[in-house]
mmCIF file of C-alpha atoms and ligand atoms in Angstrom:
data_model
loop_
_atom_site.group_PDB
_atom_site.id
_atom_site.type_symbol
_atom_site.label_atom_id
_atom_site.label_comp_id
_atom_site.label_asym_id
_atom_site.label_seq_id
_atom_site.Cartn_x
_atom_site.Cartn_y
_atom_site.Cartn_z
ATOM 1 C CA MET E 9 -0.355 0.117 -0.281
ATOM 2 C CA LEU E 10 1.165 3.292 -1.397
ATOM 3 C CA ILE E 11 -0.452 6.664 0.063
ATOM 4 C CA ASP E 12 0.809 10.320 -0.777
ATOM 5 C CA SER E 13 -0.745 12.062 1.932
ATOM 6 C CA HIS E 14 -0.030 15.700 0.532
ATOM 7 C CA CYS E 15 -0.165 16.792 -2.974
ATOM 8 C CA HIS E 16 -1.708 19.657 -5.322
ATOM 9 C CA LEU E 17 -3.022 17.965 -8.072
ATOM 10 C CA LEU E 18 -4.896 20.702 -9.401
ATOM 11 C CA SER E 19 -5.569 22.859 -12.349
ATOM 12 C CA SER E 20 -3.428 25.842 -11.018
ATOM 13 C CA CYS E 21 -0.672 23.647 -11.006
ATOM 14 C CA TYR E 22 -0.715 21.336 -14.056
ATOM 15 C CA ASP E 23 -1.756 21.787 -17.595
ATOM 16 C CA ASP E 24 -3.760 18.055 -17.323
ATOM 17 C CA VAL E 25 -4.552 17.084 -13.767
ATOM 18 C CA LYS E 26 -6.386 13.983 -14.974
ATOM 19 C CA ASN E 27 -3.565 12.723 -16.738
ATOM 20 C CA GLU E 28 -1.535 13.406 -13.713
ATOM 21 C CA ILE E 29 -4.164 11.303 -11.599
ATOM 22 C CA GLU E 30 -3.963 8.388 -13.826
ATOM 23 C CA LYS E 31 -0.155 8.798 -14.314
ATOM 24 C CA ALA E 32 -0.507 8.359 -10.404
ATOM 25 C CA PHE E 33 -2.198 5.530 -9.919
ATOM 26 C CA PHE E 34 -0.812 3.840 -13.081
ATOM 27 C CA GLY E 35 2.777 4.301 -11.314
ATOM 28 C CA GLY E 36 2.028 2.307 -8.330
ATOM 29 C CA VAL E 37 0.227 4.833 -5.838
ATOM 30 C CA ASP E 38 -3.329 3.397 -4.198
ATOM 31 C CA LYS E 39 -4.352 6.819 -2.626
ATOM 32 C CA ILE E 40 -4.068 10.334 -2.865
ATOM 33 C CA ILE E 41 -4.816 13.235 -0.519
ATOM 34 C CA ILE E 42 -5.505 16.146 -2.705
ATOM 35 C CA ASN E 43 -4.405 19.778 -0.727
ATOM 36 C CA GLY E 44 -6.253 22.793 -1.618
ATOM 37 C CA TYR E 45 -4.916 26.331 -0.311
ATOM 38 C CA ASP E 46 -7.470 28.533 -0.740
ATOM 39 C CA VAL E 47 -11.761 28.230 -1.859
ATOM 40 C CA LYS E 48 -11.081 28.154 -5.787
ATOM 41 C CA THR E 49 -8.193 25.219 -5.381
ATOM 42 C CA SER E 50 -10.323 23.381 -2.345
ATOM 43 C CA THR E 51 -13.411 23.464 -4.270
ATOM 44 C CA GLU E 52 -11.836 21.627 -7.171
ATOM 45 C CA ALA E 53 -9.879 19.117 -4.899
ATOM 46 C CA VAL E 54 -13.309 18.355 -3.659
ATOM 47 C CA LYS E 55 -14.566 17.652 -7.484
ATOM 48 C CA LEU E 56 -11.665 15.755 -8.146
ATOM 49 C CA ALA E 57 -11.782 13.643 -5.168
ATOM 50 C CA ASN E 58 -15.798 12.897 -5.899
ATOM 51 C CA GLY E 59 -14.502 11.801 -9.303
ATOM 52 C CA TYR E 60 -12.305 8.748 -8.258
ATOM 53 C CA GLU E 61 -12.595 6.277 -5.596
ATOM 54 C CA ASN E 62 -9.253 6.610 -4.540
ATOM 55 C CA VAL E 63 -8.781 10.497 -4.464
ATOM 56 C CA TYR E 64 -9.727 12.362 -1.130
ATOM 57 C CA ALA E 65 -9.460 15.991 -0.358
ATOM 58 C CA ALA E 66 -8.054 18.453 2.002
ATOM 59 C CA VAL E 67 -9.477 21.671 2.330
ATOM 60 C CA GLY E 68 -8.631 25.229 4.016
ATOM 61 C CA ILE E 69 -6.494 28.318 3.431
ATOM 62 C CA GLY E 70 -3.456 28.403 3.653
ATOM 63 C CA PRO E 71 -0.430 31.115 5.328
ATOM 64 C CA GLU E 72 0.158 32.482 1.667
ATOM 65 C CA ASN E 73 -3.382 32.809 0.831
ATOM 66 C CA VAL E 74 -4.425 34.578 3.636
ATOM 67 C CA ASP E 75 -4.426 38.244 2.624
ATOM 68 C CA GLY E 76 -8.135 39.640 1.723
ATOM 69 C CA VAL E 77 -9.772 36.396 3.295
ATOM 70 C CA THR E 78 -12.889 37.363 4.721
ATOM 71 C CA ASN E 79 -15.579 35.223 7.032
ATOM 72 C CA TYR E 80 -17.103 34.605 3.736
ATOM 73 C CA ASP E 81 -14.233 32.608 2.517
ATOM 74 C CA ILE E 82 -14.142 30.568 5.817
ATOM 75 C CA LYS E 83 -17.675 29.709 5.738
ATOM 76 C CA LYS E 84 -17.322 28.202 2.166
ATOM 77 C CA ILE E 85 -14.510 26.181 3.454
ATOM 78 C CA LYS E 86 -16.703 24.951 6.312
ATOM 79 C CA GLU E 87 -19.606 23.860 3.977
ATOM 80 C CA LEU E 88 -16.425 22.226 2.049
ATOM 81 C CA SER E 89 -15.624 20.193 4.911
ATOM 82 C CA LEU E 90 -18.731 18.246 5.125
ATOM 83 C CA ASN E 91 -18.237 16.685 1.826
ATOM 84 C CA LYS E 92 -17.866 12.990 2.408
ATOM 85 C CA LYS E 93 -14.576 12.965 0.328
ATOM 86 C CA VAL E 94 -12.978 15.720 2.512
ATOM 87 C CA VAL E 95 -10.552 13.557 4.901
ATOM 88 C CA ALA E 96 -8.726 16.844 6.490
ATOM 89 C CA ILE E 97 -8.347 20.373 6.770
ATOM 90 C CA GLY E 98 -5.421 21.434 4.924
ATOM 91 C CA GLU E 99 -3.038 22.734 3.658
ATOM 92 C CA ILE E 100 -3.213 24.875 6.447
ATOM 93 C CA GLY E 101 -0.677 26.915 9.243
ATOM 94 C CA LEU E 102 1.821 29.827 9.270
ATOM 95 C CA ASP E 103 4.861 30.647 7.237
ATOM 96 C CA TYR E 104 6.979 33.830 8.925
ATOM 97 C CA TYR E 105 9.798 32.863 5.835
ATOM 98 C CA TRP E 106 8.081 34.904 3.369
ATOM 99 C CA THR E 107 6.648 37.684 5.765
ATOM 100 C CA LYS E 108 5.708 38.806 9.286
ATOM 101 C CA GLU E 109 3.990 41.309 8.567
ATOM 102 C CA ASN E 110 0.412 39.982 8.162
ATOM 103 C CA LYS E 111 1.117 37.975 11.337
ATOM 104 C CA GLU E 112 -1.727 38.632 12.995
ATOM 105 C CA LYS E 113 -3.957 37.726 9.811
ATOM 106 C CA GLN E 114 -2.449 34.289 9.687
ATOM 107 C CA ILE E 115 -3.184 33.381 13.020
ATOM 108 C CA SER E 116 -6.399 34.243 12.868
ATOM 109 C CA VAL E 117 -6.978 32.234 9.758
ATOM 110 C CA PHE E 118 -4.967 29.119 11.186
ATOM 111 C CA LYS E 119 -7.341 29.293 14.066
ATOM 112 C CA SER E 120 -10.403 29.365 11.844
ATOM 113 C CA MET E 121 -9.821 26.150 10.072
ATOM 114 C CA LEU E 122 -8.796 24.496 13.492
ATOM 115 C CA GLU E 123 -12.134 25.586 15.023
ATOM 116 C CA ILE E 124 -13.581 23.947 11.532
ATOM 117 C CA ALA E 125 -11.374 20.809 12.112
ATOM 118 C CA LYS E 126 -12.490 20.328 15.645
ATOM 119 C CA GLU E 127 -16.141 20.719 14.996
ATOM 120 C CA ASN E 128 -15.998 17.973 12.350
ATOM 121 C CA LYS E 129 -13.106 15.960 14.102
ATOM 122 C CA LEU E 130 -11.180 15.915 11.092
ATOM 123 C CA PRO E 131 -7.283 15.959 11.139
ATOM 124 C CA VAL E 132 -5.558 18.416 9.855
ATOM 125 C CA ILE E 133 -2.380 19.075 7.424
ATOM 126 C CA VAL E 134 -0.234 21.652 8.986
ATOM 127 C CA HIS E 135 2.770 23.965 7.028
ATOM 128 C CA ASN E 136 5.146 25.474 9.342
ATOM 129 C CA ARG E 137 7.741 27.599 8.096
ATOM 130 C CA GLU E 138 10.128 29.229 10.973
ATOM 131 C CA ALA E 139 6.909 29.419 12.997
ATOM 132 C CA THR E 140 7.463 26.436 15.364
ATOM 133 C CA LYS E 141 6.568 28.303 18.537
ATOM 134 C CA ASP E 142 2.987 29.692 17.382
ATOM 135 C CA VAL E 143 2.117 26.461 15.274
ATOM 136 C CA TYR E 144 3.022 24.024 18.069
ATOM 137 C CA ASP E 145 1.157 26.406 21.173
ATOM 138 C CA ILE E 146 -1.934 26.836 18.643
ATOM 139 C CA LEU E 147 -2.232 23.191 17.534
ATOM 140 C CA LYS E 148 -2.089 22.121 21.100
ATOM 141 C CA SER E 149 -4.489 24.628 22.295
ATOM 142 C CA TYR E 150 -7.221 22.879 19.630
ATOM 143 C CA GLU E 151 -5.978 19.530 20.461
ATOM 144 C CA SER E 152 -5.334 18.982 16.689
ATOM 145 C CA PHE E 153 -3.718 15.817 15.083
ATOM 146 C CA GLY E 154 -2.691 14.839 12.070
ATOM 147 C CA ILE E 155 0.121 15.728 10.128
ATOM 148 C CA LEU E 156 3.129 17.931 10.076
ATOM 149 C CA HIS E 157 3.498 18.139 6.397
ATOM 150 C CA CYS E 158 7.224 18.862 4.645
ATOM 151 C CA PHE E 159 8.902 18.334 8.222
ATOM 152 C CA SER E 160 11.926 20.871 8.426
ATOM 153 C CA GLY E 161 12.503 21.313 11.924
ATOM 154 C CA SER E 162 14.672 19.775 14.791
ATOM 155 C CA LEU E 163 14.437 16.226 16.163
ATOM 156 C CA GLU E 164 13.455 17.840 19.290
ATOM 157 C CA SER E 165 10.555 19.410 17.728
ATOM 158 C CA ALA E 166 9.680 16.287 16.015
ATOM 159 C CA LYS E 167 9.238 14.401 19.036
ATOM 160 C CA GLU E 168 6.729 17.090 20.783
ATOM 161 C CA PHE E 169 4.703 16.934 17.461
ATOM 162 C CA ILE E 170 4.524 13.249 17.500
ATOM 163 C CA LYS E 171 3.246 13.514 21.244
ATOM 164 C CA LEU E 172 0.399 15.815 20.355
ATOM 165 C CA GLY E 173 -0.881 13.044 17.803
ATOM 166 C CA PHE E 174 0.916 14.189 14.692
ATOM 167 C CA LEU E 175 2.872 12.185 11.809
ATOM 168 C CA ILE E 176 6.394 13.586 10.176
ATOM 169 C CA GLY E 177 5.616 14.120 6.728
ATOM 170 C CA ILE E 178 8.808 13.479 4.543
ATOM 171 C CA GLY E 179 8.892 14.288 1.001
ATOM 172 C CA GLY E 180 11.535 14.764 -1.480
ATOM 173 C CA VAL E 181 14.043 16.785 0.379
ATOM 174 C CA VAL E 182 14.799 13.554 2.015
ATOM 175 C CA THR E 183 16.353 12.462 -0.827
ATOM 176 C CA PHE E 184 18.657 15.698 -1.483
ATOM 177 C CA LYS E 185 22.619 15.102 -0.647
ATOM 178 C CA ASN E 186 22.477 17.912 1.326
ATOM 179 C CA ALA E 187 19.686 17.486 3.909
ATOM 180 C CA LYS E 188 21.601 15.951 6.552
ATOM 181 C CA LYS E 189 19.114 17.561 8.998
ATOM 182 C CA ILE E 190 15.993 16.014 8.117
ATOM 183 C CA LYS E 191 17.906 12.521 7.295
ATOM 184 C CA ASP E 192 18.719 12.466 10.818
ATOM 185 C CA VAL E 193 14.976 13.272 12.041
ATOM 186 C CA VAL E 194 14.168 10.166 9.982
ATOM 187 C CA LYS E 195 16.765 7.766 11.319
ATOM 188 C CA ASP E 196 15.592 8.912 14.929
ATOM 189 C CA ILE E 197 11.907 8.811 14.821
ATOM 190 C CA SER E 198 10.200 5.585 15.009
ATOM 191 C CA LEU E 199 8.627 4.482 11.655
ATOM 192 C CA ASN E 200 5.296 4.660 13.000
ATOM 193 C CA TYR E 201 5.338 8.374 12.864
ATOM 194 C CA ILE E 202 6.147 8.900 9.433
ATOM 195 C CA SER E 203 4.172 9.872 6.489
ATOM 196 C CA LEU E 204 4.927 9.737 2.695
ATOM 197 C CA GLU E 205 4.118 12.649 1.097
ATOM 198 C CA THR E 206 5.554 14.491 -2.656
ATOM 199 C CA ASP E 207 4.030 17.845 -2.331
ATOM 200 C CA SER E 208 3.563 17.567 -6.229
ATOM 201 C CA PRO E 209 4.013 19.507 -7.998
ATOM 202 C CA TYR E 210 7.237 20.859 -5.776
ATOM 203 C CA LEU E 211 10.043 19.160 -4.219
ATOM 204 C CA THR E 212 10.666 16.240 -6.336
ATOM 205 C CA PRO E 213 13.045 13.794 -5.448
ATOM 206 C CA GLU E 214 15.996 12.698 -6.915
ATOM 207 C CA PRO E 215 16.687 11.395 -9.377
ATOM 208 C CA TYR E 216 13.953 13.561 -10.839
ATOM 209 C CA ARG E 217 15.054 17.143 -8.736
ATOM 210 C CA GLY E 218 14.095 19.868 -10.500
ATOM 211 C CA LYS E 219 11.508 18.250 -12.740
ATOM 212 C CA VAL E 220 7.656 18.702 -12.311
ATOM 213 C CA ASN E 221 6.536 16.250 -9.262
ATOM 214 C CA ASN E 222 4.179 13.432 -9.468
ATOM 215 C CA PRO E 223 3.137 11.466 -6.455
ATOM 216 C CA CYS E 224 4.336 8.216 -8.633
ATOM 217 C CA ASN E 225 7.409 9.255 -7.040
ATOM 218 C CA LEU E 226 6.636 8.728 -3.938
ATOM 219 C CA VAL E 227 8.941 5.501 -4.468
ATOM 220 C CA TYR E 228 11.971 7.233 -4.498
ATOM 221 C CA ILE E 229 11.014 8.686 -1.042
ATOM 222 C CA ALA E 230 10.636 5.336 0.638
ATOM 223 C CA SER E 231 13.253 4.002 -0.809
ATOM 224 C CA GLU E 232 15.632 6.541 1.203
ATOM 225 C CA ILE E 233 13.714 6.095 3.875
ATOM 226 C CA ALA E 234 14.623 2.695 3.950
ATOM 227 C CA LYS E 235 17.741 3.106 3.275
ATOM 228 C CA ILE E 236 18.181 5.307 6.478
ATOM 229 C CA LYS E 237 16.717 3.240 8.547
ATOM 230 C CA GLY E 238 17.461 -0.420 7.269
ATOM 231 C CA VAL E 239 14.370 -2.047 6.180
ATOM 232 C CA SER E 240 12.645 -2.889 3.187
ATOM 233 C CA SER E 241 11.135 -0.185 0.755
ATOM 234 C CA GLN E 242 7.684 -2.419 1.034
ATOM 235 C CA GLU E 243 7.974 -2.273 4.921
ATOM 236 C CA VAL E 244 8.019 1.609 4.724
ATOM 237 C CA MET E 245 5.154 1.932 2.209
ATOM 238 C CA ASP E 246 3.520 -0.427 4.663
ATOM 239 C CA VAL E 247 3.665 1.390 8.041
ATOM 240 C CA THR E 248 3.429 4.566 6.558
ATOM 241 C CA SER E 249 0.513 3.974 4.717
ATOM 242 C CA ARG E 250 -1.218 2.244 8.198
ATOM 243 C CA SER E 251 -0.232 5.351 9.818
ATOM 244 C CA VAL E 252 -2.139 7.475 7.707
ATOM 245 C CA MET E 253 -5.169 5.352 7.543
ATOM 246 C CA SER E 254 -5.121 5.065 11.366
ATOM 247 C CA LYS E 255 -5.522 8.952 11.571
ATOM 248 C CA PHE E 256 -7.384 9.811 8.035
ATOM 249 C CA ASP E 257 -11.057 8.322 6.720
ATOM 250 C CA LEU E 258 -9.488 6.810 3.906
HETATM 251 NI NI1 LIG I 10 1.893 21.790 -0.287
#
């Protein structure tokens, strides 16, 4: 079993989304979770999920898209979250790398998203860039659970998020030669707390780094994790899929 817990197979990211979905399944992926990042892409994610048995949607407003967000947008996400193929609220979170100027707005939208997740008892898929303390404190206060997507923090913070009920999302970066920090995190946490993701179309793993990504490249991520942990790729795929299915209704 192979699950891509975080990708953006959306028409804003590809010329032909349906072709990409078929390519993913043909390439051996069993289930994919398409993540929106605003009302428009979340709406499309839900539509695509309803067209394929093994495609699921995460809906939400991400930190890079909070400017101009109104209560109406938040209400739209709330409505979308009721669809039966919506398995998470995501991609949501905080990103202080690009800008801190709209920090208050980022936090307020993030909290509204966590509120929706809590009401529907849904897991969350969280983006965190240079905002670890705020992300941690807020997730803890909402008793949220889910995935810390594209994890880039320290081993200590990984352990704290695991204690809250999060999986550590590992993607293409782990295959990069210079990615010592994330390789060390993978080595030191149990395989039981890792989820696989591609973040397609971004972050393509080696040996295709720099090209457009597709969920079928998950096999390269699984194989790198297998090498680091000294287990088979099959075990990495099975254990990570089981963990995702224990938190998400796939
Ligand atoms: Ni993403």
